[in-house]
XYZ file of N, CA and C in Angstrom:
588
model
N 170.346 68.201 -9.846
C 171.063 67.653 -11.096
C 170.578 66.990 -11.992
N 170.391 65.828 -11.424
C 169.432 65.532 -12.926
C 168.156 66.285 -13.851
N 167.579 66.912 -12.611
C 166.377 68.334 -13.708
C 167.331 68.859 -14.306
N 168.448 69.640 -14.003
C 169.049 70.230 -15.234
C 170.085 69.653 -16.030
N 170.225 68.488 -15.777
C 170.792 67.856 -16.902
C 169.777 67.572 -17.815
N 168.377 67.722 -17.961
C 167.081 67.491 -18.897
C 167.099 68.694 -20.348
N 167.325 69.352 -19.869
C 167.635 70.119 -21.250
C 169.082 70.253 -21.858
N 170.253 69.834 -21.333
C 171.055 69.924 -22.153
C 170.888 68.491 -22.638
N 170.564 67.372 -22.162
C 170.305 66.068 -22.714
C 169.345 65.938 -24.392
N 168.229 67.060 -23.995
C 167.161 67.506 -24.668
C 168.140 67.779 -26.020
N 168.926 68.813 -25.853
C 169.735 69.729 -26.978
C 170.773 68.722 -27.333
N 171.348 67.870 -26.917
C 172.240 66.826 -27.219
C 171.647 65.984 -28.462
N 170.387 65.396 -27.896
C 169.699 64.711 -28.767
C 168.917 65.208 -30.147
N 168.625 66.361 -29.565
C 168.426 67.276 -30.922
C 169.180 67.114 -32.244
N 170.543 67.621 -31.165
C 172.391 67.484 -32.461
C 172.210 66.711 -33.259
N 171.868 64.889 -32.019
C 172.725 63.919 -32.787
C 170.855 63.627 -33.865
N 170.005 63.478 -33.781
C 168.870 63.367 -34.771
C 168.878 64.273 -36.038
N 169.197 65.904 -35.668
C 169.509 66.873 -36.473
C 170.938 66.445 -37.810
N 171.693 66.068 -36.768
C 172.575 65.658 -37.947
C 172.887 64.265 -38.609
N 171.658 63.662 -38.385
C 172.139 62.243 -38.390
C 172.511 61.301 -37.622
N 172.965 61.164 -37.019
C 174.366 60.256 -36.515
C 173.864 60.151 -35.091
N 172.391 60.192 -35.120
C 171.791 59.150 -33.807
C 171.506 57.649 -34.179
N 171.453 56.705 -33.693
C 171.078 55.222 -33.723
C 169.817 55.238 -33.250
N 169.122 54.147 -33.145
C 167.899 54.040 -32.510
C 168.065 53.171 -31.543
N 169.421 52.877 -31.142
C 169.962 51.841 -29.733
C 170.552 53.698 -28.774
N 171.231 54.512 -29.378
C 171.527 55.181 -28.793
C 170.258 55.773 -28.066
N 169.115 56.170 -29.113
C 167.714 56.870 -28.524
C 167.029 56.243 -27.377
N 167.272 54.410 -27.739
C 166.203 54.006 -26.541
C 167.301 54.204 -25.422
N 167.902 54.217 -25.590
C 169.284 54.088 -23.850
C 168.790 55.542 -23.675
N 168.951 56.481 -24.282
C 168.839 57.750 -23.444
C 167.414 58.148 -23.399
N 166.373 57.052 -23.937
C 165.150 57.396 -23.151
C 165.007 56.659 -22.068
N 165.184 54.866 -21.629
C 165.695 54.682 -20.765
C 166.139 54.774 -19.133
N 167.059 55.555 -19.691
C 167.763 56.355 -18.719
C 166.820 57.742 -18.246
N 166.162 58.752 -18.719
C 165.322 59.201 -18.567
C 164.184 59.041 -18.202
N 163.539 58.254 -18.715
C 161.998 57.324 -18.485
C 161.786 56.515 -16.766
N 163.492 55.979 -16.803
C 163.456 54.600 -15.481
C 164.003 55.586 -14.644
N 165.175 55.749 -14.892
C 165.560 56.128 -13.885
C 165.944 57.606 -13.441
N 164.858 58.666 -14.601
C 164.599 60.020 -13.530
C 163.540 59.754 -12.273
N 161.965 59.123 -12.478
C 161.736 58.734 -11.462
C 162.450 57.584 -10.349
N 162.928 57.477 -10.529
C 163.947 56.334 -9.630
C 164.506 57.545 -8.503
N 165.114 58.233 -9.476
C 165.865 59.458 -8.958
C 165.141 60.435 -7.860
N 164.152 60.821 -9.033
C 163.546 61.667 -7.683
C 163.058 60.830 -6.586
N 162.444 59.697 -6.077
C 162.466 58.826 -5.485
C 162.795 58.709 -4.278
N 164.321 58.534 -4.547
C 165.524 58.524 -3.572
C 165.668 59.665 -3.036
N 165.680 60.472 -4.262
C 165.857 62.166 -3.653
C 164.673 62.963 -2.396
N 163.727 62.571 -2.060
C 162.488 62.698 -1.644
C 162.748 62.757 -0.015
N 163.595 62.047 0.296
C 164.037 61.690 1.884
C 164.047 63.008 2.002
N 165.051 63.350 1.523
C 165.551 64.841 2.030
C 164.859 66.075 2.396
N 163.700 65.786 2.278
C 162.991 66.971 1.753
C 162.816 67.042 3.580
N 162.658 66.140 4.400
C 162.726 66.517 5.981
C 163.853 67.163 6.139
N 164.776 67.311 5.421
C 166.374 68.210 5.802
C 165.834 69.772 5.203
N 164.554 70.383 4.068
C 164.290 71.171 3.634
C 163.228 71.443 4.723
N 162.741 70.679 5.621
C 161.498 71.935 6.541
C 161.931 72.847 7.057
N 162.670 72.947 7.688
C 163.087 74.388 8.390
C 162.995 75.696 7.078
N 163.197 75.373 5.912
C 163.386 75.933 4.665
C 161.816 76.675 4.674
N 161.148 75.186 4.052
C 159.851 75.625 3.837
C 158.975 76.032 4.999
N 159.276 75.744 6.210
C 158.425 76.349 7.317
C 159.021 77.828 7.287
N 159.978 78.284 7.087
C 160.756 79.828 6.919
C 160.255 80.366 5.959
N 160.305 80.041 4.656
C 159.248 80.538 3.772
C 157.841 80.725 3.998
N 157.182 79.447 4.542
C 155.421 79.972 4.776
C 155.167 80.853 5.682
N 156.394 81.411 6.704
C 156.138 82.105 7.397
C 156.397 83.859 7.199
N 157.186 83.387 6.488
C 157.817 84.847 5.775
C 156.835 85.761 4.639
N 156.492 84.986 4.053
C 155.824 84.566 2.530
C 153.955 85.070 2.623
N 153.317 84.238 4.218
C 152.042 84.117 3.692
C 151.257 85.213 4.904
N 149.883 85.168 4.539
C 149.491 86.297 5.719
C 149.788 86.221 7.274
N 149.143 84.651 6.631
C 149.209 83.839 8.612
C 150.909 84.571 9.351
N 151.276 83.665 8.181
C 152.941 84.035 9.095
C 153.311 85.416 9.113
N 152.460 86.313 8.174
C 153.378 87.678 9.133
C 152.600 88.462 10.314
N 151.293 87.648 10.722
C 150.118 87.830 11.759
C 151.097 86.859 12.729
N 151.948 85.703 12.678
C 152.647 85.341 13.814
C 153.280 86.210 14.025
N 154.589 86.777 12.867
C 155.188 87.923 13.827
C 154.926 88.922 14.619
N 153.928 89.787 13.644
C 153.211 90.983 14.542
C 152.520 90.780 15.347
N 152.168 89.515 16.003
C 151.109 88.989 16.898
C 151.997 89.720 18.776
N 151.617 90.468 19.162
C 152.318 91.372 20.542
C 151.891 89.647 21.131
N 153.266 89.091 22.594
C 152.983 88.509 23.539
C 152.154 88.676 24.646
N 151.472 87.821 24.863
C 150.540 88.648 26.455
C 151.146 89.024 27.236
N 152.643 89.159 27.487
C 153.262 89.210 28.629
C 154.784 89.456 28.077
N 155.453 90.583 28.889
C 156.798 90.707 28.271
C 158.030 89.797 28.734
N 158.645 89.626 27.789
C 159.904 88.466 28.313
C 160.417 88.650 29.768
N 160.592 87.690 29.778
C 161.451 87.840 31.748
C 163.343 88.108 31.197
N 163.443 89.394 31.897
C 164.771 89.422 31.153
C 166.126 88.816 32.006
N 165.650 87.423 33.044
C 166.421 86.759 33.275
C 166.578 85.489 32.810
N 166.188 85.319 31.313
C 166.513 84.283 30.557
C 167.428 84.174 29.692
N 168.387 83.555 28.928
C 169.172 83.123 28.472
C 168.721 82.412 27.029
N 168.754 82.748 26.274
C 168.437 81.864 24.702
C 169.760 81.748 24.064
N 169.629 79.893 24.166
C 170.583 79.503 23.452
C 170.394 78.687 22.056
N 171.025 79.084 21.215
C 170.484 78.443 19.675
C 171.833 77.845 19.125
N 171.744 76.451 18.665
C 172.416 75.434 18.495
C 173.585 75.762 19.221
N 173.875 75.719 21.055
C 175.211 76.087 21.480
C 175.504 76.843 21.343
N 175.202 78.000 20.787
C 175.704 79.780 20.585
C 174.377 80.395 21.960
N 174.710 80.915 22.616
C 174.208 82.025 23.402
C 173.879 82.996 22.393
N 172.981 83.896 22.251
C 172.045 84.519 21.935
C 172.701 85.971 22.616
N 172.879 87.417 21.611
C 173.646 88.189 22.226
C 172.414 89.118 23.231
N 172.730 89.787 23.930
C 171.901 90.420 24.700
C 169.977 89.906 25.214
N 169.337 90.726 26.205
C 168.250 89.505 25.953
C 167.295 89.170 25.006
N 166.768 87.974 25.537
C 165.492 87.542 23.975
C 164.277 88.510 23.957
N 164.211 88.833 22.750
C 163.154 88.817 22.330
C 162.280 88.026 21.929
N 160.762 88.791 21.334
C 159.696 87.804 20.890
C 160.302 87.596 18.874
N 160.743 88.470 18.584
C 161.573 88.115 16.913
C 162.886 86.866 17.173
N 163.564 87.294 18.277
C 164.445 86.069 18.307
C 163.986 84.748 18.599
N 163.135 84.558 19.724
C 162.752 83.514 19.773
C 162.290 83.318 18.573
N 161.006 83.689 17.610
C 160.461 83.144 16.831
C 161.693 82.823 15.533
N 162.583 83.644 15.412
C 163.515 83.399 14.398
C 164.553 82.121 14.746
N 164.644 82.239 15.641
C 165.606 80.518 16.731
C 164.640 79.214 16.043
N 163.156 79.737 16.867
C 162.319 78.073 16.413
C 162.254 77.940 14.952
N 162.422 78.966 14.315
C 161.421 78.742 12.708
C 163.034 78.229 11.937
N 164.297 78.675 12.753
C 165.644 77.880 12.441
C 165.914 76.962 12.654
N 165.831 76.281 13.825
C 166.139 75.063 13.738
C 165.170 74.258 12.973
N 166.574 73.371 13.031
C 166.617 72.316 12.180
C 167.275 70.837 12.507
N 167.610 69.979 11.308
C 167.741 68.596 12.117
C 169.325 68.883 13.157
N 169.461 67.971 14.488
C 170.464 67.783 15.610
C 170.684 69.373 15.839
N 170.182 69.906 15.685
C 169.978 71.414 16.574
C 168.552 71.716 17.677
N 169.059 72.911 18.190
C 168.207 72.843 19.679
C 167.989 74.243 20.117
N 167.185 74.677 20.497
C 166.703 76.081 21.278
C 166.689 76.083 22.984
N 166.848 76.709 23.718
C 166.898 76.874 24.941
C 166.854 78.120 25.356
N 165.616 77.949 26.378
C 165.559 79.006 26.775
C 165.600 79.177 28.390
N 166.983 79.034 28.963
C 167.684 79.219 30.470
C 167.172 80.248 31.153
N 166.546 79.927 32.303
C 166.577 80.881 33.689
C 167.675 80.319 34.710
N 167.953 79.813 34.551
C 168.949 79.320 35.480
C 169.691 78.234 35.785
N 170.833 77.772 36.474
C 171.268 76.424 36.261
C 170.475 75.190 36.413
N 170.273 74.303 35.381
C 169.555 73.257 35.587
C 167.766 73.564 35.515
N 167.502 75.014 35.145
C 166.052 75.526 34.959
C 165.944 76.266 33.547
N 165.417 75.065 32.910
C 165.368 75.464 31.389
C 164.244 74.909 30.440
N 163.737 75.489 29.392
C 162.731 74.879 28.493
C 163.686 74.671 27.352
N 163.515 73.002 26.757
C 164.390 73.199 25.228
C 163.479 72.698 23.763
N 164.436 72.808 23.202
C 162.960 72.146 22.697
C 164.360 71.693 20.865
N 163.870 70.575 20.175
C 164.339 70.181 19.016
C 163.784 69.413 18.069
N 164.374 70.034 16.944
C 163.445 69.262 15.890
C 163.357 67.738 15.501
N 162.640 67.547 15.752
C 162.295 65.928 14.949
C 161.501 65.724 13.951
N 161.556 64.997 13.124
C 161.107 64.164 11.742
C 159.580 65.481 11.714
N 160.386 67.073 11.413
C 159.447 67.517 10.908
C 158.651 68.394 12.151
N 158.621 68.105 13.198
C 157.957 68.672 14.321
C 159.178 68.755 15.231
N 158.599 69.365 16.475
C 159.256 69.332 17.708
C 159.100 68.713 18.785
N 159.675 68.650 19.878
C 159.899 67.644 20.504
C 160.269 68.735 21.843
N 159.468 68.986 22.920
C 159.784 69.808 24.180
C 160.446 69.335 25.452
N 160.938 70.092 26.122
C 161.604 69.532 27.372
C 161.891 70.878 28.544
N 161.085 70.413 29.693
C 161.445 70.799 30.746
C 161.781 70.756 31.625
N 163.191 71.448 32.245
C 163.627 70.928 33.348
C 163.773 72.451 34.509
N 163.481 71.979 36.018
C 162.842 72.522 36.975
C 164.265 72.114 38.268
N 165.583 71.695 37.986
C 166.190 72.083 38.998
C 167.344 70.740 39.101
N 166.643 69.736 38.503
C 167.581 68.421 39.372
C 166.803 67.340 37.516
N 167.465 65.992 38.188
C 166.733 64.967 37.395
C 165.577 64.795 37.262
N 165.173 65.110 38.917
C 164.050 64.464 39.486
C 162.552 65.337 38.695
N 163.502 66.154 38.244
C 162.161 67.338 37.760
C 162.426 67.876 36.297
N 162.671 66.457 35.610
C 163.167 66.950 34.070
C 161.879 66.133 33.471
N 161.061 67.188 32.533
C 159.295 66.786 32.276
C 159.963 66.639 30.683
N 158.985 65.858 29.708
C 159.058 65.767 28.382
C 157.460 66.521 28.305
N 157.404 67.105 27.328
C 155.583 68.056 26.949
C 155.135 66.753 26.315
N 153.763 66.753 26.064
C 152.723 65.951 25.727
C 151.632 66.393 25.294
N 151.756 66.495 24.144
C 150.044 66.798 23.704
C 148.820 66.010 24.006
N 147.634 67.277 24.286
C 146.278 66.423 25.008
C 145.224 66.575 24.072
N 145.452 67.408 22.893
C 144.771 67.792 22.215
C 143.606 66.539 21.733
N 142.244 67.353 21.767
C 141.271 66.266 21.149
C 141.380 65.611 19.985
N 140.867 64.813 19.038
C 140.912 64.032 18.013
C 139.224 64.529 17.723
N 139.508 63.865 16.290
C 137.847 64.063 15.900
C 137.219 62.811 16.479
N 137.156 61.721 16.789
C 137.102 60.953 17.453
C 136.587 60.750 18.885
N 136.930 62.054 19.406
C 136.204 62.516 20.850
C 137.498 62.046 22.178
N 138.843 61.436 21.560
C 139.320 60.729 22.939
C 140.938 61.309 22.851
N 140.919 61.955 23.594
C 142.384 62.535 24.291
C 143.888 61.954 23.518
N 144.519 62.417 22.396
C 145.276 61.283 21.519
C 147.047 62.407 21.942
N 147.268 61.639 23.280
C 148.773 61.732 23.432
C 149.821 62.107 22.768
N 150.634 62.946 22.544
C 151.581 63.569 21.298
C 152.793 63.959 21.828
N 153.941 63.303 21.258
C 154.792 63.846 21.714
C 155.399 65.131 21.075
N 154.793 65.556 19.849
C 155.748 66.304 19.193
C 154.964 67.479 18.960
N 155.466 68.256 18.493
C 154.449 69.792 18.641
C 154.913 70.431 17.447
N 153.277 71.199 16.186
C 154.046 71.900 15.292
C 154.398 72.944 15.627
N 155.313 74.339 14.264
C 156.157 75.692 14.710
C 154.780 76.159 15.797
N 153.662 76.702 15.416
C 152.651 77.104 15.977
C 152.666 76.648 17.787
N 152.522 75.574 17.928
C 152.459 74.781 19.042
C 153.442 75.165 20.073
N 154.433 74.615 19.420
C 155.793 75.410 20.003
C 156.385 76.452 20.488
N 155.505 77.618 19.597
C 156.049 78.945 19.887
C 154.934 79.673 20.894
N 153.928 78.823 20.469
C 152.832 79.289 22.121
C 153.777 78.685 23.660
N 154.078 77.537 23.710
C 154.623 77.376 24.306
C 156.039 77.805 25.288
N 156.762 78.548 24.005
C 157.878 78.812 24.483
C 157.625 80.433 25.145
N 157.067 81.012 24.215
C 156.563 82.407 24.419
C 155.578 82.624 25.959
N 154.652 81.692 26.472
C 154.154 81.430 27.604
C 155.459 81.138 28.490
N 156.528 80.374 28.028
C 157.678 80.076 29.474
C 158.296 81.728 29.474
N 158.404 82.119 28.519
C 159.073 83.394 28.347
C 158.548 84.502 29.016
N 157.440 84.644 29.054
C 156.893 85.545 29.447
C 155.646 85.377 31.170
N 156.080 84.121 31.385
C 155.826 83.888 32.862
C 154.684 83.345 32.478
N 153.704 83.176 31.649
C 152.011 83.624 31.714
C 152.021 81.583 31.771
N 150.198 81.154 31.922
C 150.012 79.866 31.838
C 150.573 79.385 30.910
N 150.725 77.952 30.912
C 150.894 77.213 29.326
C 149.431 76.914 29.056
N 149.173 76.737 27.664
C 148.483 75.812 26.890
C 147.801 74.993 27.718
N 146.090 75.223 27.688
C 145.548 73.767 28.578
C 145.843 72.844 28.049
N 145.938 72.238 26.238
C 146.310 71.182 25.672
C 147.271 70.498 26.371
N 148.688 71.339 27.205
C 149.555 70.369 27.199
C 150.068 70.296 28.801
N 150.609 68.915 28.475
C 150.933 68.253 29.905
C 152.198 67.995 29.993
N 152.857 67.868 31.217
C 154.507 67.505 31.369
C 154.395 66.482 32.030
N 154.819 65.058 31.142
C 155.250 63.883 32.186
C 156.542 63.719 32.517
N 156.935 63.500 34.102
C 157.979 63.383 34.009
C 159.332 62.264 33.115
N 160.418 62.468 33.333
C 161.305 61.772 32.299
C 161.813 61.045 33.460
N 162.235 59.576 33.286
C 162.427 58.898 34.231
C 164.130 58.989 34.062
N 164.810 59.201 34.674
C 166.194 59.279 34.800
C 166.806 57.687 35.286
N 167.797 57.237 34.857
C 169.117 55.766 35.569
C 169.220 56.567 36.624
N 169.203 55.146 37.553
C 169.973 55.984 39.148
C 171.337 54.902 38.962
């Protein structure tokens, strides 16, 4: 909104100056509001960029060449027919497809989630967290509930476990689960301790 006010204020200042009604005090106040208030408003609003992350990923994916390659790259296997795709609590109509998986992961936003369910208490799920994804898998009961951890190597040649994943990584994990393929080598599963 502040950005939209800039041309309007410029027009008003021009009208005040050209008609001779502008005082030095008015011009100083307007200048202070825009020179000091403007950067403060933009700085305070930058935290909302996290909310726009799904849109940024979507635009990157649909506009760039690499995004088009991701969408058209065929999976290594056929998606299992026993799976149910759940997006933010709503069941996807029909059997999951690679396109539906891709789009649901791309559009998951804050406080939303995507689940690939193979049966009662058997699923893979992801949620959006601080610009990345967290992933959990459950295989039947609370004793078999796992959190995904990345063990990719850093430049210092030490393993750096990380519990968040970017879009490409979460897509690879979901496609592996959906097609019954082996999970990526850099992925580890750690059991989530449940309270007794």
